[in-house]
XYZ file of C-alpha atoms in Angstrom:
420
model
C -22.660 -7.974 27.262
C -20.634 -6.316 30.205
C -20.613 -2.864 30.805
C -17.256 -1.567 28.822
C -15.917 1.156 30.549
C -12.858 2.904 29.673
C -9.949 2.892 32.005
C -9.271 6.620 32.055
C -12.436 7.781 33.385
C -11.034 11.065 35.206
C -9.689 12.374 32.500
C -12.455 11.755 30.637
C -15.042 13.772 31.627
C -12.860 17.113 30.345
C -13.166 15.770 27.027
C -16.101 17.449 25.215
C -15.291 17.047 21.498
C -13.609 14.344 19.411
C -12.915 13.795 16.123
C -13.559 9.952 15.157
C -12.108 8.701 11.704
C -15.053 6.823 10.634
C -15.798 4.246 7.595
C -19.416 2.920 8.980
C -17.069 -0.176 9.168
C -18.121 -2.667 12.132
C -15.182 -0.985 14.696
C -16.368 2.972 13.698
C -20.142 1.938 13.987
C -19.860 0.520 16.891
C -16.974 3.457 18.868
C -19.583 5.995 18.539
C -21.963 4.776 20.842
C -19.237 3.625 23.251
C -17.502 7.283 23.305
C -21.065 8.706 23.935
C -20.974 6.233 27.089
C -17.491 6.389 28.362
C -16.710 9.662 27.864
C -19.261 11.771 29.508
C -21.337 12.094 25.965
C -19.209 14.152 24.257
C -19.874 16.135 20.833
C -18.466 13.134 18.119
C -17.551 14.818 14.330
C -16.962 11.793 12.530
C -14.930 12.421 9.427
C -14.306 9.358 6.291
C -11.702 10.086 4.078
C -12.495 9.177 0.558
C -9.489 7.037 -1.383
C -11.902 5.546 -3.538
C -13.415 3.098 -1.354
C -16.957 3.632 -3.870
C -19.906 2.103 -2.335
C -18.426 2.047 1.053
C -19.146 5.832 1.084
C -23.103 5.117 0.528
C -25.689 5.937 3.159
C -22.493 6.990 5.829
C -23.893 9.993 6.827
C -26.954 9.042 7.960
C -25.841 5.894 9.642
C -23.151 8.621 11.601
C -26.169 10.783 12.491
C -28.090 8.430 13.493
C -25.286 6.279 15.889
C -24.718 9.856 17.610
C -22.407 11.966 15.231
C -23.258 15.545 15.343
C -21.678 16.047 11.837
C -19.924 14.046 9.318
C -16.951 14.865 6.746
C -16.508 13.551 3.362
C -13.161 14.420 2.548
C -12.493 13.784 -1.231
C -8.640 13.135 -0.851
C -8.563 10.801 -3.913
C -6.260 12.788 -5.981
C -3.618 13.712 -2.958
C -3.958 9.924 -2.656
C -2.807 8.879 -6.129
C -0.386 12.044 -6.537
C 1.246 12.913 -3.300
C 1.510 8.710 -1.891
C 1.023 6.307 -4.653
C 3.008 7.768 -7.805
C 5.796 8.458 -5.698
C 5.705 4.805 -4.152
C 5.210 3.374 -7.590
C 8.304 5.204 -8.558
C 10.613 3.961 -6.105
C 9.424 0.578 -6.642
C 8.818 0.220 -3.193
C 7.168 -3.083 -1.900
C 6.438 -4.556 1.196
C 7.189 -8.443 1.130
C 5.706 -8.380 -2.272
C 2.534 -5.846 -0.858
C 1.958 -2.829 -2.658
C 0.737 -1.266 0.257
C -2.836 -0.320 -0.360
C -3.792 0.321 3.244
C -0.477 1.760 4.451
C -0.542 4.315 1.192
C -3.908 5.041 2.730
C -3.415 5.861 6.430
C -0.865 8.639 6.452
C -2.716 11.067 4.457
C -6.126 10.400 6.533
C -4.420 11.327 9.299
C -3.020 14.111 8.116
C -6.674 15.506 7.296
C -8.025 14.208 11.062
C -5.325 16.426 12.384
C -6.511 19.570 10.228
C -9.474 18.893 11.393
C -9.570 18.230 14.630
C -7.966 21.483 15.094
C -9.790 23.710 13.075
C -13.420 22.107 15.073
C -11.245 22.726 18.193
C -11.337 18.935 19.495
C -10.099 17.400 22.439
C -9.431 14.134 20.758
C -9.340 12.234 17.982
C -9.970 8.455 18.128
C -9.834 5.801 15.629
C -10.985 2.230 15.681
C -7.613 0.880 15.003
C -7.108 -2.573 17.008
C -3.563 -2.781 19.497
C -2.806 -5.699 17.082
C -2.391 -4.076 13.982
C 0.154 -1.333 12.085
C -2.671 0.703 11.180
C -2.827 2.571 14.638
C 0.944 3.383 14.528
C -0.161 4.404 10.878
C -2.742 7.188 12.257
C -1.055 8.119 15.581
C 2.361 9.015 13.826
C 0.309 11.058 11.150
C -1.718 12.885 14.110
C 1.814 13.499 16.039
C 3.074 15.081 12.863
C 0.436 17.558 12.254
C -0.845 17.812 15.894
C 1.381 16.815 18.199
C -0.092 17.653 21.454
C -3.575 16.094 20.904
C -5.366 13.265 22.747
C -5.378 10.281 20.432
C -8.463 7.618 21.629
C -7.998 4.118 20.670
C -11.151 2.373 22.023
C -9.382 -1.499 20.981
C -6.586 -0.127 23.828
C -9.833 0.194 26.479
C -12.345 -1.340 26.570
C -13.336 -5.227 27.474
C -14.522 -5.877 23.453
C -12.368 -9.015 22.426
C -13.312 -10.010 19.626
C -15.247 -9.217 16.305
C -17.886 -11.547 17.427
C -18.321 -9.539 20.806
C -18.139 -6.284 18.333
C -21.810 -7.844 16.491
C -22.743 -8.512 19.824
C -22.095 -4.637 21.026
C -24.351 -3.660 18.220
C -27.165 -5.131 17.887
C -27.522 -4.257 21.188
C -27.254 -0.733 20.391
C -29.621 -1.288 17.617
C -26.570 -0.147 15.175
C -27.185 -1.192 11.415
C -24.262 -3.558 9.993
C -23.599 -4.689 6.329
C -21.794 -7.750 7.317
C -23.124 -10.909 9.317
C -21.273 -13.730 11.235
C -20.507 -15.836 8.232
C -19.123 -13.438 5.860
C -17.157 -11.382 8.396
C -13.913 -10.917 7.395
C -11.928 -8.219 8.228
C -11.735 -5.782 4.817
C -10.145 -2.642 3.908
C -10.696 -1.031 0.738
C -9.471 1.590 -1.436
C -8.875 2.729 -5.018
C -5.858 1.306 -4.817
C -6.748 -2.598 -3.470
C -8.392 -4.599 -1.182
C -7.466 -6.916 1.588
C -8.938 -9.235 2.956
C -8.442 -11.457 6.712
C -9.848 -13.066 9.138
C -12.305 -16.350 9.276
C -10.586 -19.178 7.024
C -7.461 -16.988 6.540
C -6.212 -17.242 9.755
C -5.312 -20.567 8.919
C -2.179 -20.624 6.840
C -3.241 -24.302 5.665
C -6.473 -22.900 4.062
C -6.766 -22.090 0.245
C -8.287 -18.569 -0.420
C -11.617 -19.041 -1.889
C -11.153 -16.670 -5.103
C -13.366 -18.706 -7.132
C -16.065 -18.563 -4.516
C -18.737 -16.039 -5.450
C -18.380 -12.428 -3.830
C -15.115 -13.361 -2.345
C -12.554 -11.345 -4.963
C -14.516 -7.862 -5.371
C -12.129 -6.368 -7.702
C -11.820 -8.899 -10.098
C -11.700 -12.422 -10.862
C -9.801 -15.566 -10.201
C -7.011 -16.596 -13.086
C -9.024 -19.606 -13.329
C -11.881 -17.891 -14.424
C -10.578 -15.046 -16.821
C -10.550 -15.198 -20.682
C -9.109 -17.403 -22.895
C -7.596 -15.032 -24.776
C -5.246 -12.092 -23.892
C -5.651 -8.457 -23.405
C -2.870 -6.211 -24.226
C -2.506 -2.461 -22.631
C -0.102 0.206 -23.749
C 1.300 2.744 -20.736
C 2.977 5.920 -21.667
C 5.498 7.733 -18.647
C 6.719 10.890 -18.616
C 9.414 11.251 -16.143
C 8.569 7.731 -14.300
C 4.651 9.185 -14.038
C 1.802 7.270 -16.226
C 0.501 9.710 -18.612
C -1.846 7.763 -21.468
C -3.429 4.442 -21.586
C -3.769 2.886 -24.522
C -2.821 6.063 -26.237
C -5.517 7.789 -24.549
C -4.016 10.745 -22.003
C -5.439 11.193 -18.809
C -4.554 11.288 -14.998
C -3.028 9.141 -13.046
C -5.649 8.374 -11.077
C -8.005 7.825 -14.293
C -5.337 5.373 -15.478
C -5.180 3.658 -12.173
C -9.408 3.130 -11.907
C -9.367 1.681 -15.625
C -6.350 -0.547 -15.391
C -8.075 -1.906 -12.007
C -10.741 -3.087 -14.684
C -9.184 -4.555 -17.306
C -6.357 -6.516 -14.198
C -9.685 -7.168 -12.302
C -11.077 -8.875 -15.632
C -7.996 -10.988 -16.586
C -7.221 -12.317 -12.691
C -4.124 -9.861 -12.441
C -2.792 -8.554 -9.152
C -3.517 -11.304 -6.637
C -1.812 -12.159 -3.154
C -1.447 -14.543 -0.727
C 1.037 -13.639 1.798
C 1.792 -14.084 5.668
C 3.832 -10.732 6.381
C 5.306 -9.933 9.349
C 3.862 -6.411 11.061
C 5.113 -3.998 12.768
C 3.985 -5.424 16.245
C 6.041 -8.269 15.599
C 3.751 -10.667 14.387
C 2.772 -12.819 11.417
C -0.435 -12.165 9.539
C -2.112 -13.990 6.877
C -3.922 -11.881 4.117
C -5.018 -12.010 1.171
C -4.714 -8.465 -1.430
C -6.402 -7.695 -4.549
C -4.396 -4.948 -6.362
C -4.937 -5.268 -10.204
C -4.231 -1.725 -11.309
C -1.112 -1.093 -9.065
C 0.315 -4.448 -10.160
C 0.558 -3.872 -13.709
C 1.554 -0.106 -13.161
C 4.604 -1.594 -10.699
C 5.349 -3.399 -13.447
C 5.218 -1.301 -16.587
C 7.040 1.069 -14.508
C 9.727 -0.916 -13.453
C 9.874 -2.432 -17.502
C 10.478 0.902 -18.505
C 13.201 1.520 -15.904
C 15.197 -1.203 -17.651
C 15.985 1.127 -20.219
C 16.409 4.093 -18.679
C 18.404 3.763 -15.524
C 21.990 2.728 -15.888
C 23.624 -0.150 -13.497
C 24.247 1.697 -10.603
C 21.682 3.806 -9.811
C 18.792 1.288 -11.075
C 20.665 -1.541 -8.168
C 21.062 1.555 -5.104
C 17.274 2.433 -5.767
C 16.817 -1.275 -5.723
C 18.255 -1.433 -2.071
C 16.673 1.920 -1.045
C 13.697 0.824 -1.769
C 13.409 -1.521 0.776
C 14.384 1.184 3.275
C 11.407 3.413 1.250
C 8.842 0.262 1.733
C 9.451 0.240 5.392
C 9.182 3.625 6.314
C 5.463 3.718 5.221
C 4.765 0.209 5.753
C 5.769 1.666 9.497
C 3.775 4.149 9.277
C 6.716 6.938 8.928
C 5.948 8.896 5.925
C 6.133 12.163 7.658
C 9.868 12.251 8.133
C 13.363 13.660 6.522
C 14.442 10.421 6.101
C 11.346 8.867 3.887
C 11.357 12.937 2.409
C 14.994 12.526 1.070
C 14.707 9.308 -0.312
C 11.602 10.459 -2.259
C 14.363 13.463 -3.194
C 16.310 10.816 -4.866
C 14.064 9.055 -6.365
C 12.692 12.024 -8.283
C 16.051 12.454 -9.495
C 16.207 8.818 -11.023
C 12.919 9.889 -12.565
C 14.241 12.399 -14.733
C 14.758 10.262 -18.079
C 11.793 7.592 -17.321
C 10.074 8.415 -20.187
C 8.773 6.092 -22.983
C 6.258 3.770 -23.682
C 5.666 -0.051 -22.890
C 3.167 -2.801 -23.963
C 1.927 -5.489 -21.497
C -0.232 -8.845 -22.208
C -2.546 -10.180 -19.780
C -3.146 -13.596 -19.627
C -5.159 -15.583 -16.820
C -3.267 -14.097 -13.912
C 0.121 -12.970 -16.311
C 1.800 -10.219 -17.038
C 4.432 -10.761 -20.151
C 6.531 -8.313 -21.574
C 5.204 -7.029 -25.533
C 8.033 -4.420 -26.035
C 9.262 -0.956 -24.610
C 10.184 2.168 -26.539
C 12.247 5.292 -25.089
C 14.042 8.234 -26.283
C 16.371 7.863 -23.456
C 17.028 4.444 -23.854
C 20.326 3.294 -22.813
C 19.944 0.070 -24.628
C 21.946 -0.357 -27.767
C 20.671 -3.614 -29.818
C 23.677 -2.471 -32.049
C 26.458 -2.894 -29.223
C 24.489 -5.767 -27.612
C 24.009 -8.034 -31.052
C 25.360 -11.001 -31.408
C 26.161 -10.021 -35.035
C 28.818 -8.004 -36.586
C 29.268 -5.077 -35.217
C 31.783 -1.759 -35.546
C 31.211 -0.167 -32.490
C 32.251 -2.638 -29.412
C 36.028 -4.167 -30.120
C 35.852 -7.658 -28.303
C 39.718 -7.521 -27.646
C 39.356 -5.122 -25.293
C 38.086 -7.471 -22.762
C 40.971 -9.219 -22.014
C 42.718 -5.800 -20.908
C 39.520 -4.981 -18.960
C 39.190 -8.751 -16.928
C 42.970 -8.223 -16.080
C 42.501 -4.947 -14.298
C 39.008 -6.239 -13.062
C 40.453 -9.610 -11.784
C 43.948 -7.909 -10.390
C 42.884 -7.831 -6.814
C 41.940 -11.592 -7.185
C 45.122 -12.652 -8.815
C 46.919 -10.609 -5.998
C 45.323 -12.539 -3.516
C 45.602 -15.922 -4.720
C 49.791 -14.868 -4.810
C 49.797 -14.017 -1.566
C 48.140 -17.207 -0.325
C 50.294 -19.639 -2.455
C 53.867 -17.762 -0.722
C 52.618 -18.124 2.258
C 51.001 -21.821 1.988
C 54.539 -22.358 0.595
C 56.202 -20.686 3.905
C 53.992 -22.395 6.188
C 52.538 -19.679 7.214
């Protein structure tokens, strides 16, 4: 392996402390050695925020240790996770080219902690082992700029000669640093309670299938293929456009969020394949598993089909886009993603009620939706008799509608007439 040093090397050496954001992931396990190298051995605090990423929290601490970390925190930010980025993403029904966003939900709020940190250890620095091909960087470096704007950000992938995950492996075994994955099954994961993604290897290549009946490929669940025969039905109660009870059963959000990820895992629900275009400008293939946030998207948005009324449910509808892009960006942090959220919490206000789902080998079908603030009338919309909706008054109501039409078409025919 050639000797990777980093291009700055003068301004290196007055770096004494940085603050790594560190998952014991191949890049992480791999920086801390090369910081210790390339920066004049500095003091390294590595620091993992937890969003429910489970056994990918085991054994970090010593591997940090023993890589070259003087300390290591554990944050526990899974409830700011579910309450402060999810619920409120949820709510404005906010997708990314279909994504739900798991790792761009993620990103802002670990920054936000690496900032807080890194100034109250007094660092120089903070680095991540974000690669200069990816959104996730833009992700962490706008977070850090919000919080601390005048620190050093260190993005290893943006120095040194590493090129590829192969020459990653190669890095560290010859650093003697422990890894979980191998060449075969090395594809590039991130996980949270929220979802899963998967890329790399075979899913580079749009042409390929993704292997989700292979064993160990899907980790939160199973292919459609191989879920039950029969159906599972779950009932979600909202309280101003927030899940409160499952299945009758209250509890948090996040509770609600871990056990629908079962029973979606266990009946193949929340699956993608999608090439999306990042913020970099490129296309990228990936595959998500998000079984808990697809069924909440969509109870959510089942419910909203009773509550809202024409024009505000179709604006949110377009804002949401706008909403989707700002964090997909990596801009959560600013007025304009903070007023939109303003607005949708007004929308919010009367999503209250209940709704039943069934889920079937991969589906999710409508069983029924109940709400006190319903603006659904089965007695004006019946095709039956009715005493409350007098038909005649839709001729009135197309003339006024149509007038600017009728106008128009005058206008034309005088003219066409004229020559004109």
């Amino acid at each position: 392996m050639s000797n990777n040093t980093c291009e700055s090397s003068n301004s290196s050496k007055k770096i004494k402390k940085i603050v790594l954001a560190y998952s014991g992931g191949l890049d992480t396990s791999i920086i801390i050695p090369w910081l210790k190298e390339n920066y004049g051995d500095p003091e390294i605090i590595a620091v993992s925020g937890n969003v429910g990423q489970a056994d990918e929290l085991e054994g970090l601490e010593e591997k940090a240790l023993k890589t070259g970390a003087s300390k290591l925190y554990v944050e526990d930010l899974t409830e700011a996770f579910v309450n402060e980025m999810i619920i409120p993403t949820v709510q404005a029904g906010a997708k990314y080219e279909e994504y739900m966003m798991g790792t761009a939900l993620a990103r802002p709020i670990i920054g936000k902690r690496l900032a807080e940190i890194a100034l109250a250890e007094g660092a120089d620095a903070i680095c991540h082992g974000c690669t200069g091909k990816g959104n996730d960087q833009v992700r962490f470096e706008l977070a850090i700029k919000a919080f601390a704007p005048g620190m050093k950000i260190i993005a290893p992938w943006r120095e040194w000669s590493i090129k590829s995950r192969e020459e990653e492996i190669d890095y560290a075994e010859a650093h003697h640093v422990p890894l979980k994955i191998n060449r075969e099954t090395n594809y590039s994961k991130d996980k949270n309670m929220w979802h899963l993604s998967h890329e790399g290897l075979d899913l580079e290549d749009a042409g390929n299938e993704p292997q989700y009946e292979k064993e160990g490929f899907l980790e939160m669940g199973v292919s459609p293929i191989q879920a039950p025969d029969e159906p599972t039905y779950v009932t979600l109660d909202f309280e101003a456009g927030v899940p409160v009870a499952l299945d009758g059963v209250k509890m948090s959000a996040k509770d609600i969020i871990l056990k629908l990820n079962e029973v979606g895992g266990a009946n193949g629900i929340g699956l993608l394949d999608i090439v999306e275009n990042r913020l970099v400008g490129m296309k990228c293939r990936g595959v998500y598993e998000t079984p808990g946030g697809a069924i909440l998207y969509f109870a959510h948005n089942y419910l909203e089909t009773l509550c809202l009324d024409k024009m505000t449910m179709h604006k949110k509808q377009e804002l949401a886009i706008t909403f989707a892009e700002l964090l997909y960006n990596g801009q959560w942090y600013t007025p304009l993603r903070e007023a939109l959220s303003a607005f949708v919490t007004k929308t919010q206000e009367h999503v209250t009620g209940k709704v039943k789902i069934k889920l079937y080998k991969g589906n999710m079908i409508k069983a029924g939706a109940w709400s006190d603030w319903s603006l659904y009338s089965e007695e004006i919309a019946t095709f039956g008799e009715d005493h409350v909706y007098d038909q005649k008054d839709s001729k009135g109501f197309i003339n006024l509608w149509g007038l600017p039409i009728s106008v128009q078409a005058q206008v034309n025919a005088r003219n066409q007439k004229q020559g004109k």
